[in-house]
Short mmCIF file of C-alpha atoms in Angstrom, two decimals:
data_model
loop_
_atom_site.label_atom_id
_atom_site.label_comp_id
_atom_site.label_asym_id
_atom_site.label_seq_id
_atom_site.Cartn_x
_atom_site.Cartn_y
_atom_site.Cartn_z
CA UNK A 43 87.89 177.98 152.18
CA UNK A 44 91.17 175.97 153.14
CA UNK A 45 93.53 174.04 150.76
CA UNK A 46 92.29 170.86 151.65
CA UNK A 47 88.77 171.89 151.52
CA UNK A 48 89.31 173.37 147.99
CA UNK A 49 91.08 170.02 147.10
CA UNK A 50 88.33 167.93 148.18
CA UNK A 51 85.75 170.06 146.15
CA UNK A 52 87.80 170.00 143.14
CA UNK A 53 87.86 166.08 143.44
CA UNK A 54 84.33 165.83 144.20
CA UNK A 55 83.60 167.93 140.78
CA UNK A 56 86.01 166.10 139.12
CA UNK A 57 84.20 162.43 140.11
CA UNK A 58 80.66 163.96 139.48
CA UNK A 59 81.77 164.62 135.89
CA UNK A 60 81.89 160.68 135.10
CA UNK A 61 78.86 158.60 134.55
CA UNK A 62 80.19 154.84 133.90
CA UNK A 63 78.44 152.07 134.76
CA UNK A 64 78.72 151.11 138.74
CA UNK A 65 80.62 147.88 137.87
CA UNK A 66 82.65 149.07 135.02
CA UNK A 67 86.46 147.41 135.97
CA UNK A 68 87.77 147.85 132.34
CA UNK A 69 89.74 151.25 132.19
CA UNK A 70 92.80 149.46 130.51
CA UNK A 71 90.52 148.72 127.60
CA UNK A 72 88.67 152.12 127.37
CA UNK A 73 88.05 154.94 129.68
CA UNK A 74 84.54 156.29 129.51
CA UNK A 75 84.65 160.10 129.09
CA UNK A 76 83.40 162.54 131.30
CA UNK A 77 80.42 164.87 130.92
CA UNK A 78 82.77 167.66 130.25
CA UNK A 79 84.32 165.80 127.25
CA UNK A 80 80.96 165.08 125.54
CA UNK A 81 79.62 168.49 126.21
CA UNK A 82 82.81 170.02 124.62
CA UNK A 83 82.58 167.58 121.86
CA UNK A 84 78.50 168.45 121.40
CA UNK A 85 79.45 172.37 121.29
CA UNK A 86 82.24 171.71 118.66
CA UNK A 87 79.60 169.81 116.47
CA UNK A 88 77.08 172.77 116.99
CA UNK A 89 79.73 175.13 115.70
CA UNK A 90 80.31 172.79 112.90
CA UNK A 91 76.84 172.88 111.90
CA UNK A 92 76.43 176.52 111.61
CA UNK A 93 79.46 176.56 109.14
CA UNK A 94 81.07 180.08 108.29
CA UNK A 95 84.73 180.04 109.74
CA UNK A 96 83.91 177.00 111.56
CA UNK A 97 87.06 175.04 110.63
CA UNK A 98 89.36 177.83 111.81
CA UNK A 99 87.83 177.87 115.20
CA UNK A 100 87.63 174.07 115.60
CA UNK A 101 90.97 173.38 114.25
CA UNK A 102 91.86 175.60 117.40
CA UNK A 103 91.34 172.98 119.89
CA UNK A 104 94.78 171.29 118.66
CA UNK A 105 96.86 174.17 120.51
CA UNK A 106 94.54 173.51 123.73
CA UNK A 107 95.22 169.97 123.72
CA UNK A 108 99.14 170.28 122.86
CA UNK A 109 99.35 173.12 125.79
CA UNK A 110 97.52 170.70 128.34
CA UNK A 111 99.89 167.64 127.29
CA UNK A 112 102.90 169.57 127.56
CA UNK A 113 102.11 171.13 131.02
CA UNK A 114 100.88 167.24 132.31
CA UNK A 115 104.52 165.69 130.48
CA UNK A 116 107.17 168.34 131.27
CA UNK A 117 107.86 168.55 127.47
CA UNK A 118 108.20 172.03 126.10
CA UNK A 119 105.01 172.90 123.70
CA UNK A 120 107.27 173.12 120.83
CA UNK A 121 108.41 169.38 121.42
CA UNK A 122 104.75 168.48 121.58
CA UNK A 123 102.48 167.43 118.65
CA UNK A 124 99.31 165.15 117.75
CA UNK A 125 98.74 161.90 115.82
CA UNK A 126 95.75 159.87 115.40
CA UNK A 127 96.69 157.01 117.45
CA UNK A 128 99.45 155.24 119.56
CA UNK A 129 99.99 152.80 116.98
CA UNK A 130 100.44 155.47 114.19
CA UNK A 131 102.63 157.52 116.53
CA UNK A 132 105.07 154.43 116.77
CA UNK A 133 105.00 153.82 113.11
CA UNK A 134 106.14 157.37 112.45
CA UNK A 135 108.83 156.82 114.88
CA UNK A 136 109.78 153.41 113.44
CA UNK A 137 110.00 154.51 109.85
CA UNK A 138 111.90 157.57 110.80
CA UNK A 139 114.96 155.63 112.05
CA UNK A 140 117.37 153.98 109.86
CA UNK A 141 120.35 151.74 110.65
CA UNK A 142 121.14 149.76 113.50
CA UNK A 143 118.51 147.85 115.72
CA UNK A 144 115.58 148.47 118.27
CA UNK A 145 115.35 146.59 121.22
CA UNK A 146 111.61 145.53 122.02
CA UNK A 147 110.14 142.84 124.37
CA UNK A 148 108.28 139.90 122.50
CA UNK A 149 105.71 140.55 125.29
CA UNK A 150 104.69 143.90 124.43
CA UNK A 151 101.14 144.78 123.27
CA UNK A 152 100.88 144.19 119.81
CA UNK A 153 100.62 148.19 118.93
CA UNK A 154 104.35 147.95 120.16
CA UNK A 155 105.63 145.47 118.04
CA UNK A 156 104.03 145.76 114.52
CA UNK A 157 105.67 149.24 113.90
CA UNK A 158 109.22 147.76 114.38
CA UNK A 159 108.38 144.68 112.55
CA UNK A 160 107.27 146.32 109.68
CA UNK A 161 110.40 148.86 109.67
CA UNK A 162 112.67 145.88 110.06
CA UNK A 163 110.93 144.14 107.04
CA UNK A 164 111.19 147.31 105.00
CA UNK A 165 115.09 147.37 105.51
CA UNK A 166 115.38 150.43 107.97
CA UNK A 167 115.88 150.02 111.68
CA UNK A 168 116.27 146.02 112.29
CA UNK A 169 114.03 144.85 115.28
CA UNK A 170 115.50 142.72 117.99
CA UNK A 171 112.70 140.91 120.01
CA UNK A 172 113.44 139.61 123.52
CA UNK A 173 111.69 137.02 125.52
CA UNK A 174 108.29 136.33 125.15
CA UNK A 175 104.68 136.89 126.44
CA UNK A 176 105.19 137.76 130.10
CA UNK A 177 108.47 139.29 129.48
CA UNK A 178 109.09 142.63 131.53
CA UNK A 179 111.23 145.29 130.43
CA UNK A 180 113.18 145.74 133.61
CA UNK A 181 116.49 147.37 133.56
CA UNK A 182 118.38 144.27 133.75
CA UNK A 183 116.54 142.67 131.03
CA UNK A 184 117.25 145.73 128.86
CA UNK A 185 120.52 145.95 129.90
CA UNK A 186 121.28 142.14 128.95
CA UNK A 187 119.58 142.82 125.49
CA UNK A 188 121.56 145.63 124.36
CA UNK A 189 124.31 145.58 121.71
CA UNK A 190 126.68 147.95 119.95
CA UNK A 191 124.16 148.21 116.80
CA UNK A 192 121.25 149.13 119.38
CA UNK A 193 120.09 152.58 118.57
CA UNK A 194 116.74 152.98 120.60
CA UNK A 195 114.53 150.88 122.89
CA UNK A 196 110.96 150.90 123.05
CA UNK A 197 108.76 150.03 125.94
CA UNK A 198 105.25 150.38 127.51
CA UNK A 199 105.26 152.72 130.56
CA UNK A 200 102.92 150.24 132.21
CA UNK A 201 102.49 146.60 131.09
CA UNK A 202 98.91 145.97 129.68
CA UNK A 203 99.27 142.49 131.08
CA UNK A 204 100.01 142.83 134.51
CA UNK A 205 99.93 146.45 135.43
CA UNK A 206 103.64 146.53 135.85
CA UNK A 207 105.24 149.89 135.68
CA UNK A 208 108.30 150.21 133.77
CA UNK A 209 111.33 151.93 135.40
CA UNK A 210 112.16 154.45 133.34
CA UNK A 211 114.93 155.97 135.34
CA UNK A 212 116.69 152.70 135.18
CA UNK A 213 116.21 151.91 131.59
CA UNK A 214 117.42 155.29 130.89
CA UNK A 215 120.45 154.64 132.96
CA UNK A 216 121.05 151.27 131.36
CA UNK A 217 121.00 152.32 127.75
CA UNK A 218 122.90 155.64 128.31
CA UNK A 219 122.86 158.85 126.83
CA UNK A 220 123.20 158.12 123.34
CA UNK A 221 120.50 155.37 122.27
CA UNK A 222 116.69 156.61 122.08
CA UNK A 223 114.18 155.53 124.76
CA UNK A 224 110.83 155.13 123.10
CA UNK A 225 107.73 155.05 125.68
CA UNK A 226 104.34 154.01 124.84
CA UNK A 227 102.12 155.84 127.56
CA UNK A 228 98.80 154.83 126.84
CA UNK A 229 98.45 152.55 129.78
CA UNK A 230 99.78 155.40 132.35
CA UNK A 231 99.10 158.81 131.08
CA UNK A 232 96.95 160.80 133.27
CA UNK A 233 97.05 158.43 136.16
CA UNK A 234 100.71 157.69 136.84
CA UNK A 235 103.01 160.25 138.19
CA UNK A 236 106.02 159.47 136.01
CA UNK A 237 108.82 161.94 135.03
CA UNK A 238 107.63 161.46 131.06
CA UNK A 239 110.54 163.48 129.88
CA UNK A 240 112.98 160.31 130.49
CA UNK A 241 111.54 159.48 127.45
CA UNK A 242 112.90 160.72 123.95
CA UNK A 243 109.45 160.12 122.47
CA UNK A 244 106.14 159.51 124.27
CA UNK A 245 103.08 158.70 122.68
CA UNK A 246 99.90 158.34 124.52
CA UNK A 247 96.46 157.47 122.74
CA UNK A 248 93.26 159.18 124.50
CA UNK A 249 90.88 156.54 124.63
CA UNK A 250 92.22 154.65 127.84
CA UNK A 251 92.91 156.21 131.24
CA UNK A 252 93.00 159.97 129.65
CA UNK A 253 89.24 159.18 129.05
CA UNK A 254 88.66 161.54 125.95
CA UNK A 255 87.69 158.51 123.24
CA UNK A 256 89.20 157.58 120.27
CA UNK A 257 90.86 159.38 117.21
CA UNK A 258 93.85 161.40 118.88
CA UNK A 259 97.02 160.46 120.67
CA UNK A 260 99.50 163.01 122.01
CA UNK A 261 103.45 162.94 120.66
CA UNK A 262 106.17 164.26 122.18
CA UNK A 263 110.02 164.00 121.00
CA UNK A 264 112.88 165.34 122.81
CA UNK A 265 115.42 167.54 120.70
CA UNK A 266 117.79 164.39 120.25
CA UNK A 267 115.00 162.71 118.79
CA UNK A 268 113.71 165.01 116.52
CA UNK A 269 117.32 165.08 114.99
CA UNK A 270 117.57 161.54 114.39
CA UNK A 271 113.99 160.48 113.63
CA UNK A 272 113.43 161.44 109.98
CA UNK A 273 109.76 162.58 109.13
CA UNK A 274 109.26 160.16 106.64
CA UNK A 275 105.55 159.61 107.15
CA UNK A 276 104.63 163.36 107.45
CA UNK A 277 101.57 165.03 105.67
CA UNK A 278 101.06 168.45 103.84
CA UNK A 279 100.24 169.65 107.88
CA UNK A 280 103.63 169.16 109.13
CA UNK A 281 105.61 171.27 106.99
CA UNK A 282 106.38 175.00 106.73
CA UNK A 283 104.10 177.03 104.48
CA UNK A 284 101.50 174.24 104.56
CA UNK A 285 98.97 176.47 102.57
CA UNK A 286 101.01 177.70 100.00
CA UNK A 287 99.66 175.19 97.23
CA UNK A 288 103.05 175.51 94.87
CA UNK A 289 103.48 171.67 94.03
CA UNK A 290 106.82 171.89 95.84
CA UNK A 291 107.96 169.59 98.84
CA UNK A 292 108.27 171.77 101.75
CA UNK A 293 110.69 171.77 104.54
CA UNK A 294 109.55 169.96 107.69
CA UNK A 295 107.78 172.06 110.77
CA UNK A 296 111.10 172.66 113.52
CA UNK A 297 109.42 170.91 116.52
CA UNK A 298 107.37 167.77 117.21
CA UNK A 299 104.40 169.07 115.05
CA UNK A 300 106.79 167.72 111.83
CA UNK A 301 105.24 164.43 112.47
CA UNK A 302 101.39 165.65 111.52
CA UNK A 303 99.85 163.98 108.31
CA UNK A 304 96.79 165.73 107.92
CA UNK A 305 94.40 167.90 109.84
CA UNK A 306 92.58 165.61 112.78
CA UNK A 307 89.04 165.47 113.98
CA UNK A 308 88.60 168.89 116.09
CA UNK A 309 86.24 166.79 117.86
CA UNK A 310 89.02 164.10 119.10
CA UNK A 311 91.60 166.97 119.77
CA UNK A 312 88.51 168.90 121.57
CA UNK A 313 87.88 166.19 123.80
CA UNK A 314 91.41 165.35 124.51
CA UNK A 315 91.81 168.88 125.49
CA UNK A 316 88.85 168.96 127.96
CA UNK A 317 90.14 165.45 128.98
CA UNK A 318 93.45 166.65 130.06
CA UNK A 319 92.03 170.15 131.65
CA UNK A 320 90.15 167.87 134.04
CA UNK A 321 93.16 165.85 135.00
CA UNK A 322 94.79 169.11 135.62
CA UNK A 323 91.76 170.14 137.95
CA UNK A 324 92.86 167.77 140.37
CA UNK A 325 96.38 166.71 139.71
CA UNK A 326 97.70 163.31 138.70
CA UNK A 327 99.21 162.58 142.15
CA UNK A 328 95.56 162.69 143.78
CA UNK A 329 94.24 160.44 140.71
CA UNK A 330 97.00 157.97 141.28
CA UNK A 331 96.82 157.85 145.08
CA UNK A 332 92.71 156.99 144.77
CA UNK A 333 93.44 154.52 141.90
CA UNK A 334 96.46 152.92 144.04
CA UNK A 335 94.16 152.57 147.22
CA UNK A 336 91.26 150.71 144.97
CA UNK A 337 93.83 148.56 143.16
CA UNK A 338 95.37 147.48 146.64
CA UNK A 339 91.72 147.03 148.08
CA UNK A 340 90.86 144.97 145.12
CA UNK A 341 94.01 142.49 145.82
CA UNK A 342 93.11 142.17 149.50
CA UNK A 343 89.59 141.06 148.39
CA UNK A 344 90.88 138.54 145.97
CA UNK A 345 93.20 137.06 148.83
CA UNK A 346 90.41 136.75 150.93
CA UNK A 347 88.15 135.13 148.29
CA UNK A 348 91.01 132.67 147.52
CA UNK A 349 91.94 134.04 143.97
CA UNK A 350 95.08 133.73 142.90
CA UNK A 351 96.86 137.55 142.06
CA UNK A 352 99.36 137.62 139.27
CA UNK A 353 99.70 141.47 139.20
CA UNK A 354 102.33 143.33 141.20
CA UNK A 355 101.01 143.84 144.76
CA UNK A 356 103.33 146.84 145.62
CA UNK A 357 101.30 149.82 146.19
CA UNK A 358 104.23 151.65 144.17
CA UNK A 359 103.83 149.36 141.35
CA UNK A 360 100.40 149.61 141.02
CA UNK A 361 99.04 151.39 137.79
CA UNK A 362 95.44 150.30 138.51
CA UNK A 363 95.61 147.04 136.87
CA UNK A 364 95.04 143.90 139.01
CA UNK A 365 95.01 140.45 137.15
CA UNK A 366 93.20 137.40 138.62
CA UNK A 367 94.11 133.70 137.74
CA UNK A 368 91.52 131.71 137.40
CA UNK A 369 93.08 128.31 135.74
CA UNK A 370 90.99 126.77 132.94
CA UNK A 371 87.87 128.72 134.18
CA UNK A 372 88.74 132.29 133.11
CA UNK A 373 85.89 132.37 130.51
CA UNK A 374 83.18 131.02 132.76
CA UNK A 375 84.01 133.25 135.34
CA UNK A 376 84.20 136.33 132.93
CA UNK A 377 80.54 135.36 131.84
CA UNK A 378 79.48 135.54 135.74
CA UNK A 379 81.04 138.64 136.01
CA UNK A 380 79.12 139.97 133.11
CA UNK A 381 76.08 138.65 134.39
CA UNK A 382 76.77 140.54 137.63
CA UNK A 383 77.08 143.88 135.80
CA UNK A 384 80.95 143.88 136.30
CA UNK A 385 82.96 144.48 133.24
CA UNK A 386 86.54 143.28 132.95
CA UNK A 387 89.01 141.87 130.30
CA UNK A 388 89.10 138.06 129.53
CA UNK A 389 92.91 137.38 128.69
CA UNK A 390 93.25 133.79 127.37
CA UNK A 391 91.88 130.85 129.39
CA UNK A 392 93.43 131.56 132.94
CA UNK A 393 93.27 135.35 133.54
CA UNK A 394 90.76 138.03 133.76
CA UNK A 395 92.19 141.60 133.76
CA UNK A 396 90.59 144.28 136.06
CA UNK A 397 91.41 147.98 136.03
CA UNK A 398 90.04 150.45 138.43
CA UNK A 399 90.15 154.22 138.41
CA UNK A 400 89.70 157.19 140.83
CA UNK A 401 85.91 157.28 140.08
CA UNK A 402 85.64 153.40 140.63
CA UNK A 403 82.93 152.41 143.57
CA UNK A 404 84.81 150.83 146.25
CA UNK A 405 81.91 148.47 146.78
CA UNK A 406 82.41 146.72 143.43
CA UNK A 407 85.71 145.38 144.35
CA UNK A 408 84.22 142.90 147.19
CA UNK A 409 81.18 142.07 144.38
CA UNK A 410 83.81 141.35 141.73
CA UNK A 411 86.18 138.85 144.40
CA UNK A 412 82.86 137.45 145.52
CA UNK A 413 81.76 136.43 142.19
CA UNK A 414 85.15 134.89 141.18
CA UNK A 415 85.27 132.95 144.63
CA UNK A 416 83.34 130.02 143.29
CA UNK A 417 85.96 129.88 140.17
CA UNK A 418 89.42 130.05 142.31
#
C-alpha cells in the first residue's frame, strides 16, 4: 500500500469514528466525541466498577493525555500538565502573576477576561482591557496597547466571534522576549496547524475542537512562565511527596504539573488521551485542510444565496468558523435552521455562527445557505 493509500485509509477510519447529526455545524460550541472516546470512557468506567486497584490504573490516563498533548503542541512533557477547564487554567495564571499589567482585548470570550478582572480586583496583576466587542488582537493593536508596565498579553488563538486566527508570531515579535504571551487555544488546538510554542502559556479545553467532552484541559507553560507565575492556586497533587500526609506545606513540583489542584476525573483524561490519539492518527494539517475547504465552500454558498459573510474570507485565516450576517432577523433564521435539522450558534440579533469540521457533510453547507437565503 502506498503512502497516499495509507493516508486515505487512516482518514477514512478517522471520519468513521464520528457519528454527529448530519446537520451539525456547531463545533466552536461543542465537538461531539468520537466512538473511540466513548468506548474508552466506557472501558474506564467498567474498570472502576471492578474496584480493586482501579484508582492506580485509571489515573494512568493523565500521563497518556500529557504525552499526546506534548507531541501535538511541541512543548516538552515536563512543561505539560492538566487542569479542569480552560477557565480554571487561565485563573491559575492570572492569580499567579503579581505586579505590572496584563493586556487583554475587551472583545475576548469572557473566559479570557474574568480571570484578569478578578486578579486585578484582588490587587495582584492589573488588567488593561483594549477595544470592545469586535476588537481583534492583531500585532498592531497589541503594540499600541503596550506600556512599560505590561508584563503579559493574553489572547485567544482563534476569535470565537469571527474565526480570526491570531498572528501569534507577530504578537510575539510585538511584545518582545521579556513579556509573557498567554494563549487560550480552545478554539484552535487539534485543527489549526499553529506554532504553539510561541506561547509562554497555552491552555486548551477538550470539549470543542479536540472533541473529548467536558472536564479537562491541557496546560503548557514555558520555563520562563514557570519562573514568573507563582503556583498560588495549587493543591496537594501539585507538590512533591504528595502522599506524605505530614501536615506540612510541600514544595511545588518542578514543571507544569505544579498547577494541579486535585486528581482529575480519569474518564475525562482518558477521553482526552483518546481524542488526541485520534488527531495524531491523521495529523493536524490534514484535518485543517479539510476544514478550510469546507469553510471556503460555505462562504461561497452564502455568497450565492446573498447572505453577508462577517468572518475572514482568506483560506489561510480560516479556522472552521463562518459567520453569517442576518440584520434584525437572526433569531428567526436560527429557528428555521433548527427546523431544517441544522445546528449553529445564534450571536445576538444579527449574527449566526457556523463552525465546520473535517467530518462535516459537504451537502449541508448548501442546505444551510438555502435556509438563510430568504432572510438575507
